[in-house]
Amino acid sequence: MYNFLSNILAFIPYRFLGSYAWLNDVYDVLPPILYAILALVGGAGTVYAVILGINLAKSESDDARKKAVERIKNTIIGVAVLLILVLFINLLLPVILNAALPAGSVAPA
């Protein structure tokens, strides 16, 4: 199971060569850390959204309802932005670096 997860989490379509070889070390360590942060923040955001939903259901005034709805929206937006950033850094940034770096500094993995 761990081998399967490490293959998925460490997916990088390129190996960097020459003076850019330090990027290989970064992309060996970075994806698992970012996915762990995503799991922690996503879990905490989910728990917080459930608590806010309970507060919304129990609220008696319109002001309390508006406040709870606004907090739920902000929580969902925050978790979505985090997901997009993690996926961008792990999946799209190596492709962008491959296009931007000079020829011969990147090889297919």
XYZ file of C-alpha atoms in Angstrom:
109
model
C 0.000 0.000 0.000
C 2.788 2.454 0.896
C 4.601 1.759 -2.377
C 1.407 2.465 -4.325
C 0.852 5.760 -2.477
C 4.462 6.847 -2.843
C 4.269 6.228 -6.596
C 1.135 8.357 -6.864
C 2.347 11.147 -4.574
C 5.805 11.391 -6.108
C 4.605 11.568 -9.723
C 6.805 13.905 -11.704
C 6.934 13.494 -15.473
C 10.475 14.909 -15.737
C 13.933 14.575 -14.200
C 15.947 17.775 -14.044
C 19.583 17.686 -15.181
C 22.709 19.768 -14.736
C 22.440 22.900 -12.623
C 18.710 22.208 -12.147
C 19.260 18.780 -10.550
C 18.449 20.232 -7.116
C 14.820 20.383 -8.265
C 14.769 16.560 -8.217
C 15.399 16.613 -4.460
C 12.704 19.243 -3.973
C 10.146 17.242 -5.934
C 11.090 14.037 -4.091
C 10.220 15.653 -0.733
C 7.598 18.289 -1.536
C 4.574 16.286 -2.804
C 4.117 14.057 0.269
C 4.444 17.078 2.570
C 1.913 19.104 0.594
C -0.560 16.214 0.423
C -0.240 15.713 4.196
C -0.920 19.413 4.768
C -3.879 19.173 2.400
C -5.260 16.196 4.345
C -4.885 17.975 7.693
C -6.362 21.274 6.563
C -9.092 19.550 4.556
C -10.062 17.436 7.567
C -10.053 20.429 9.885
C -12.054 22.446 7.351
C -14.598 19.655 7.075
C -15.021 19.426 10.845
C -15.298 23.216 11.069
C -17.903 23.291 8.276
C -19.967 20.641 10.092
C -19.802 22.643 13.325
C -20.849 25.776 11.440
C -23.698 23.851 9.848
C -24.917 22.812 13.290
C -24.660 26.422 14.454
C -26.612 27.478 11.365
C -29.356 24.983 12.126
C -29.562 26.069 15.763
C -29.393 29.816 15.124
C -32.456 31.775 16.065
C -31.734 35.208 14.587
C -31.108 36.299 11.021
C -27.763 37.858 11.962
C -26.485 34.560 13.369
C -27.633 32.725 10.224
C -25.910 35.221 7.934
C -22.716 34.966 9.975
C -22.767 31.143 9.863
C -23.441 31.060 6.109
C -20.598 33.502 5.478
C -18.210 31.409 7.571
C -19.231 28.217 5.758
C -18.616 29.902 2.390
C -15.193 31.138 3.531
C -14.240 27.695 4.825
C -15.219 25.976 1.571
C -13.414 28.604 -0.516
C -10.280 28.271 1.630
C -10.135 24.489 1.316
C -10.785 24.697 -2.443
C -8.004 27.259 -2.929
C -5.614 25.070 -0.945
C -6.521 22.060 -3.102
C -5.932 24.026 -6.295
C -2.559 25.336 -5.073
C -1.336 21.890 -4.002
C -2.336 20.366 -7.332
C -0.728 23.262 -9.215
C 2.576 22.908 -7.365
C 2.672 19.126 -7.678
C 1.360 18.595 -11.198
C 1.551 21.748 -13.301
C 4.718 23.432 -12.052
C 7.045 20.673 -13.364
C 5.394 20.971 -16.783
C 5.821 24.761 -16.733
C 9.473 24.390 -15.670
C 10.048 21.909 -18.495
C 8.741 24.444 -21.009
C 10.661 27.370 -19.500
C 14.076 25.778 -18.911
C 16.667 25.553 -21.684
C 16.905 22.405 -23.816
C 19.014 19.653 -22.246
C 18.229 20.581 -18.652
C 15.142 18.314 -18.401
C 14.730 14.667 -19.378
C 11.616 12.483 -19.341
C 11.426 10.357 -16.193
